[in-house]
Coordinates of C-alpha atoms (C1' of nucleotides) in Angstrom, one line a residue:
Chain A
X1 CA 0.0 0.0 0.0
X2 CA 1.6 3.4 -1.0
X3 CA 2.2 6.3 1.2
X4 CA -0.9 8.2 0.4
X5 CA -3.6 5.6 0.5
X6 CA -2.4 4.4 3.7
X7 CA -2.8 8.3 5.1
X8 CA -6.6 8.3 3.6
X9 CA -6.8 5.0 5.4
X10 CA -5.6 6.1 8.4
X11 CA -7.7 9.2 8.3
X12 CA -10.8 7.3 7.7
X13 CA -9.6 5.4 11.0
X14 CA -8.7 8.7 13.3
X15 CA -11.8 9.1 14.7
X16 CA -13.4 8.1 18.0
X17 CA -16.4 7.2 16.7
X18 CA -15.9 5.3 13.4
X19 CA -13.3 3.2 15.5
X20 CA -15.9 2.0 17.9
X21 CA -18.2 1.9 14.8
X22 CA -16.1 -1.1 13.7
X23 CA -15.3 -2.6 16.7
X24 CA -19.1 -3.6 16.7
X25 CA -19.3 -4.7 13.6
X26 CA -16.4 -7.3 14.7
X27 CA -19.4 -8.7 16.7
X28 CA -22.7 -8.1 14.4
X29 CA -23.4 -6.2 11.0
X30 CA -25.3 -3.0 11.6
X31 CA -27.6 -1.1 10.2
X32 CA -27.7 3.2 10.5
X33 CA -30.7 3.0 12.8
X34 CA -29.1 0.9 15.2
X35 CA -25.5 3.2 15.6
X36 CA -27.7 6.0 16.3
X37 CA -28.5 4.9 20.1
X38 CA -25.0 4.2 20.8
X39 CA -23.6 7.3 19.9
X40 CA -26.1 10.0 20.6
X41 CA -25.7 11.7 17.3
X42 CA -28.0 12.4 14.4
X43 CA -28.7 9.4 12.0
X44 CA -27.1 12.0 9.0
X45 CA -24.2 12.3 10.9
X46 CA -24.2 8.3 11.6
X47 CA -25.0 8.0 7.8
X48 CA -22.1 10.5 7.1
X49 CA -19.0 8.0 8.9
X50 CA -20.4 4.8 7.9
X51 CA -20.1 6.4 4.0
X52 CA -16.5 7.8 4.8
X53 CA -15.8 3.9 6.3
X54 CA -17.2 2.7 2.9
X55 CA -15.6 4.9 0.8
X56 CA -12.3 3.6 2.3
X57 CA -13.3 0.1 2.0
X58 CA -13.0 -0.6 5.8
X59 CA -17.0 -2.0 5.4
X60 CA -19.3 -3.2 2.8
X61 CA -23.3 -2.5 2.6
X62 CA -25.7 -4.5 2.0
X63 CA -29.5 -3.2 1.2
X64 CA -31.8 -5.4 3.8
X65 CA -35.4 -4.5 2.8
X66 CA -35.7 -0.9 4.2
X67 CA -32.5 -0.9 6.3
X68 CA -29.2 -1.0 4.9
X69 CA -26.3 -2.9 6.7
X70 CA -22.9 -2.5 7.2
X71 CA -20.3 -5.5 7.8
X72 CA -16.5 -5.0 8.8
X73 CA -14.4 -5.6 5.8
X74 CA -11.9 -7.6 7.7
X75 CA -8.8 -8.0 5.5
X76 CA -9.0 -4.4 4.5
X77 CA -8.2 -3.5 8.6
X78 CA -5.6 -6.1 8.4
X79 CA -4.0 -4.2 5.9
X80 CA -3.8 -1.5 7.5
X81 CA -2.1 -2.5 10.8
X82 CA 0.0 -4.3 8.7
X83 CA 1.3 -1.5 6.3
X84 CA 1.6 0.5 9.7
X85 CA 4.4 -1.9 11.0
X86 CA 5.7 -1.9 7.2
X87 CA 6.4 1.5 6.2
X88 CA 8.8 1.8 2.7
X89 CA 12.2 2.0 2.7
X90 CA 13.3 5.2 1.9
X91 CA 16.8 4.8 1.7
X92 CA 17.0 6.6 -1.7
X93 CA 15.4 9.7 -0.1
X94 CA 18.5 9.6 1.9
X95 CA 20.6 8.9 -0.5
X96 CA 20.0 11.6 -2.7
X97 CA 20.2 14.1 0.6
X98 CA 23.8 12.7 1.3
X99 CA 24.5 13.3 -2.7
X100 CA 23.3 17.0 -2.1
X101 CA 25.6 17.2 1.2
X102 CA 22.6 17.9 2.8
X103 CA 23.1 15.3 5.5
X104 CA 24.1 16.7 8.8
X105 CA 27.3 15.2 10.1
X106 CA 27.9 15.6 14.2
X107 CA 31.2 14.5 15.4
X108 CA 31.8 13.5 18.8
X109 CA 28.4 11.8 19.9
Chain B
X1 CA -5.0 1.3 24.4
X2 CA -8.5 2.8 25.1
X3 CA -9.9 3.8 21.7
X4 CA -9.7 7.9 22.1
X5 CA -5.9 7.3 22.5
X6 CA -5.8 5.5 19.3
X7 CA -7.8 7.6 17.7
X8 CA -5.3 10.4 18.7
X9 CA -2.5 8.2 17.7
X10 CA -3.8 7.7 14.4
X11 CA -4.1 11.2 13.7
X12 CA -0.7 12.1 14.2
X13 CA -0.2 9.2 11.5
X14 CA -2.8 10.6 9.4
X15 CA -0.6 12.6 7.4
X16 CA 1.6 11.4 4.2
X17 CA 4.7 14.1 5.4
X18 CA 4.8 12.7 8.7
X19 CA 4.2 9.0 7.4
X20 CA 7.4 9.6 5.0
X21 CA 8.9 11.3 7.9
X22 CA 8.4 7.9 10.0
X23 CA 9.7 5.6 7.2
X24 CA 13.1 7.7 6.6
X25 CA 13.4 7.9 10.3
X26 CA 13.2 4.0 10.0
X27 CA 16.9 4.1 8.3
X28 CA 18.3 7.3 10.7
X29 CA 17.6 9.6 12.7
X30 CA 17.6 13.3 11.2
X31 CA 17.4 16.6 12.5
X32 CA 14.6 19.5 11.2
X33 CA 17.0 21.3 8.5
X34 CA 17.3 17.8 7.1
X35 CA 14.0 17.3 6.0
X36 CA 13.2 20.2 4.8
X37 CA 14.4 19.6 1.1
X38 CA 13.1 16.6 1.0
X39 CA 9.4 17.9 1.1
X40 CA 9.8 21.2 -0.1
X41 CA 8.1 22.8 2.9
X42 CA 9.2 25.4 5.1
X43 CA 11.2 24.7 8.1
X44 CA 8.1 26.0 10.5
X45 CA 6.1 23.9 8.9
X46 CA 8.6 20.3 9.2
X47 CA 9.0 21.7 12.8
X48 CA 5.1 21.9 13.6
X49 CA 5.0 18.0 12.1
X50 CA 7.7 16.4 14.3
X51 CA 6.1 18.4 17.3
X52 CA 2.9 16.3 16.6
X53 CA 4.7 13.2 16.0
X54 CA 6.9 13.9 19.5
X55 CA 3.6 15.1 21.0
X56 CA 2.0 11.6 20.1
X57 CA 4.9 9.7 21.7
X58 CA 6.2 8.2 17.7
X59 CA 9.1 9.8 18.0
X60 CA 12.1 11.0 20.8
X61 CA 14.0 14.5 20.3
X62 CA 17.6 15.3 21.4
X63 CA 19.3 18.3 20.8
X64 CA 23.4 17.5 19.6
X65 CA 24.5 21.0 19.4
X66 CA 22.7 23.6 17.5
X67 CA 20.5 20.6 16.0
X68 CA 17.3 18.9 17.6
X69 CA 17.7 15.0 16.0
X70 CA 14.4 12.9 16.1
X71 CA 14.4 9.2 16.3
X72 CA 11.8 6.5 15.4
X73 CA 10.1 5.4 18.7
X74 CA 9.4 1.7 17.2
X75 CA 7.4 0.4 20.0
X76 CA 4.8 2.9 20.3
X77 CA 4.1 2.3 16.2
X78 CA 4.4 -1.2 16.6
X79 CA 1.4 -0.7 19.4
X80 CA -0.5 1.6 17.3
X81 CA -0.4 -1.2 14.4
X82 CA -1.7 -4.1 17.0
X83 CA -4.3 -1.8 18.4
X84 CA -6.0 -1.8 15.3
X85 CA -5.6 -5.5 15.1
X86 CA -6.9 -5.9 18.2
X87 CA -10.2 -3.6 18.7
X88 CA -11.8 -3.7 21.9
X89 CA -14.3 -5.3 22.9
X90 CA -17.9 -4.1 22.1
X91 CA -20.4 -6.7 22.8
X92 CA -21.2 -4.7 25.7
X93 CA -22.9 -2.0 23.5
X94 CA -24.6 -4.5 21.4
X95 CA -26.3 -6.0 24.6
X96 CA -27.4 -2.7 26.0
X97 CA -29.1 -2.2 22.7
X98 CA -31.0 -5.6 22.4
X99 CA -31.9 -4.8 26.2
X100 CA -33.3 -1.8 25.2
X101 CA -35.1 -3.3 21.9
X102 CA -33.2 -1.2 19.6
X103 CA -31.7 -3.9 17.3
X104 CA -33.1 -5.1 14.2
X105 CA -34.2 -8.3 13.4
X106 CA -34.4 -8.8 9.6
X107 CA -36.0 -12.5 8.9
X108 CA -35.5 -14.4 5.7
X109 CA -32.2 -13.7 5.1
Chain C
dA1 C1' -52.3 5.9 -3.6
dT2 C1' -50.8 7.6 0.7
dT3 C1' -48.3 7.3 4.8
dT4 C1' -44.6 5.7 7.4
dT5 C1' -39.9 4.3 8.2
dG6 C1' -35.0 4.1 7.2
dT7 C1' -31.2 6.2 4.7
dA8 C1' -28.7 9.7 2.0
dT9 C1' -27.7 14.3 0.5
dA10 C1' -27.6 19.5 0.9
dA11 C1' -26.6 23.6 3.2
dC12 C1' -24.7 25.5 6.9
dC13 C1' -21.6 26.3 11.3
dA14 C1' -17.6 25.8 14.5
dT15 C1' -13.3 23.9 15.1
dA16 C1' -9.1 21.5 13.5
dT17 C1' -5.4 21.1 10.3
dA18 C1' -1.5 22.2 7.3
dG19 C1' 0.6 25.6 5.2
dT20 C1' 2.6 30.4 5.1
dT21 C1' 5.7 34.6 6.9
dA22 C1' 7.7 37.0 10.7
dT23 C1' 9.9 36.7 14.9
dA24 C1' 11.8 34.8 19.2
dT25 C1' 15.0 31.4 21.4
dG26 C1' 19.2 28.4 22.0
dG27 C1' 23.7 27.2 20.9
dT28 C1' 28.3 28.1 18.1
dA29 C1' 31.7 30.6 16.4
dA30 C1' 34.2 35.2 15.2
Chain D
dT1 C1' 29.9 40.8 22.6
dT2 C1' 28.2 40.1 18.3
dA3 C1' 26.9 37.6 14.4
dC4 C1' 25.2 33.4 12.7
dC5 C1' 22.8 29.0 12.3
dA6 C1' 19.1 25.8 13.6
dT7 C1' 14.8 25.4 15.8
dA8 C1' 10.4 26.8 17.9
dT9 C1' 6.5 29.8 18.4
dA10 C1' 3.0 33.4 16.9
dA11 C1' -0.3 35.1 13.8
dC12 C1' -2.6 34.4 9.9
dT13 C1' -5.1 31.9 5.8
dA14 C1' -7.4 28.3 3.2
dT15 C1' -9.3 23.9 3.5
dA16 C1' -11.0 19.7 5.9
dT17 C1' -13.8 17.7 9.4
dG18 C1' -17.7 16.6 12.4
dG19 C1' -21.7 18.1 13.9
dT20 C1' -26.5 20.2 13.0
dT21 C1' -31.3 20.8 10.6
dA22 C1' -34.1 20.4 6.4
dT23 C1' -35.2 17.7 2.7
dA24 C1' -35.0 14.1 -0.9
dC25 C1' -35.2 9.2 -2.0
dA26 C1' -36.4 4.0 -1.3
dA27 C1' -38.9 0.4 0.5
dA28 C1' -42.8 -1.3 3.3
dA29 C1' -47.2 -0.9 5.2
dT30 C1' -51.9 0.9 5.4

DNA sequence: ATTTTGTATAACCATATAGTTATATGGTAA
DNA sequence: TTACCATATAACTATATGGTTATACAAAAT
């Protein structure tokens, strides 16, 4: 996963409520309706994380007569806390500063 | 780690600069004037993004002279990457809300 | 057909974020 | 001491974010 999809991930991740928005559907899919109790905020504003989740593929929907449901996209997370503990190697970066003589050099540490 | 502390944690990741600014950190640690050509911001500006990443415990400061070098803090990014592996627990919530008769019960799935 | 229920979108507001330039602070060297 | 270099902070700007209320849309029920 590149450097600037993992950022939108993680931005789609950095919030209170979308966290503890997934860590229920580890237990149960959900629909809006049911969040809404949980978190004492309006069902758009409910309807407005569980979109940002989807748009980041962190959960799938699934139309259910009138309600729509939401399930954890599991491998997606994994992903995530994977590329976390995974970041590129950015030697070259470095590289390229050292070539420049832009690499700070303290003596005596 | 309680999920506002992630949440927190995860926003100081949020951000592709500091992400990069992780992964080269990865390889050695560099003071502020180091990293300022490498993402063409102003110094203020890579100052105000290792200040988050201190402030969020990701990475340590120590001044060698006239420069402030930052090193990688592995363990606390290796925690922030299990963390999201290992969401809390929930079922709690989901309980109170089938107490209270506020789940959904679709039939003929 | 009309009403009701659940969800999504639009428009708006307050705050947070990431950048800027200007300036203050800390340490080195003339 | 004075000048210089690296870093941090202040003040500001533009945009993103997370909430609200009002409204549109979809499916179900009367």
């Amino acid at each position: 996963m590149d450097i600037e999809k993992l950022a939108e991930m993680l931005k789609a991740l950095a919030d209170p409520t979308r966290l503890k928005m997934l860590a229920i559907l580890q237990h149960r899919d959900c629909c809006v309706c049911e969040f809404v109790p949980v978190f004492k905020i309006s069902q758009p504003a409910v309807s407005k994380h569980l979109s940002r989740l989807k748009t980041a593929g962190l959960v799938k929907e699934s139309r259910k007569g009138q309600w729509v449901f939401y399930s954890l996209n599991r491998e997606v997370l994994e992903q995530v806390g994977l590329a976390l503990r995974q970041l590129p190697d950015m030697s070259d970066e470095l590289k390229e500063l050292e070539k420049q003589g832009l690499l700070v050099n303290v003596c005596c540490e």
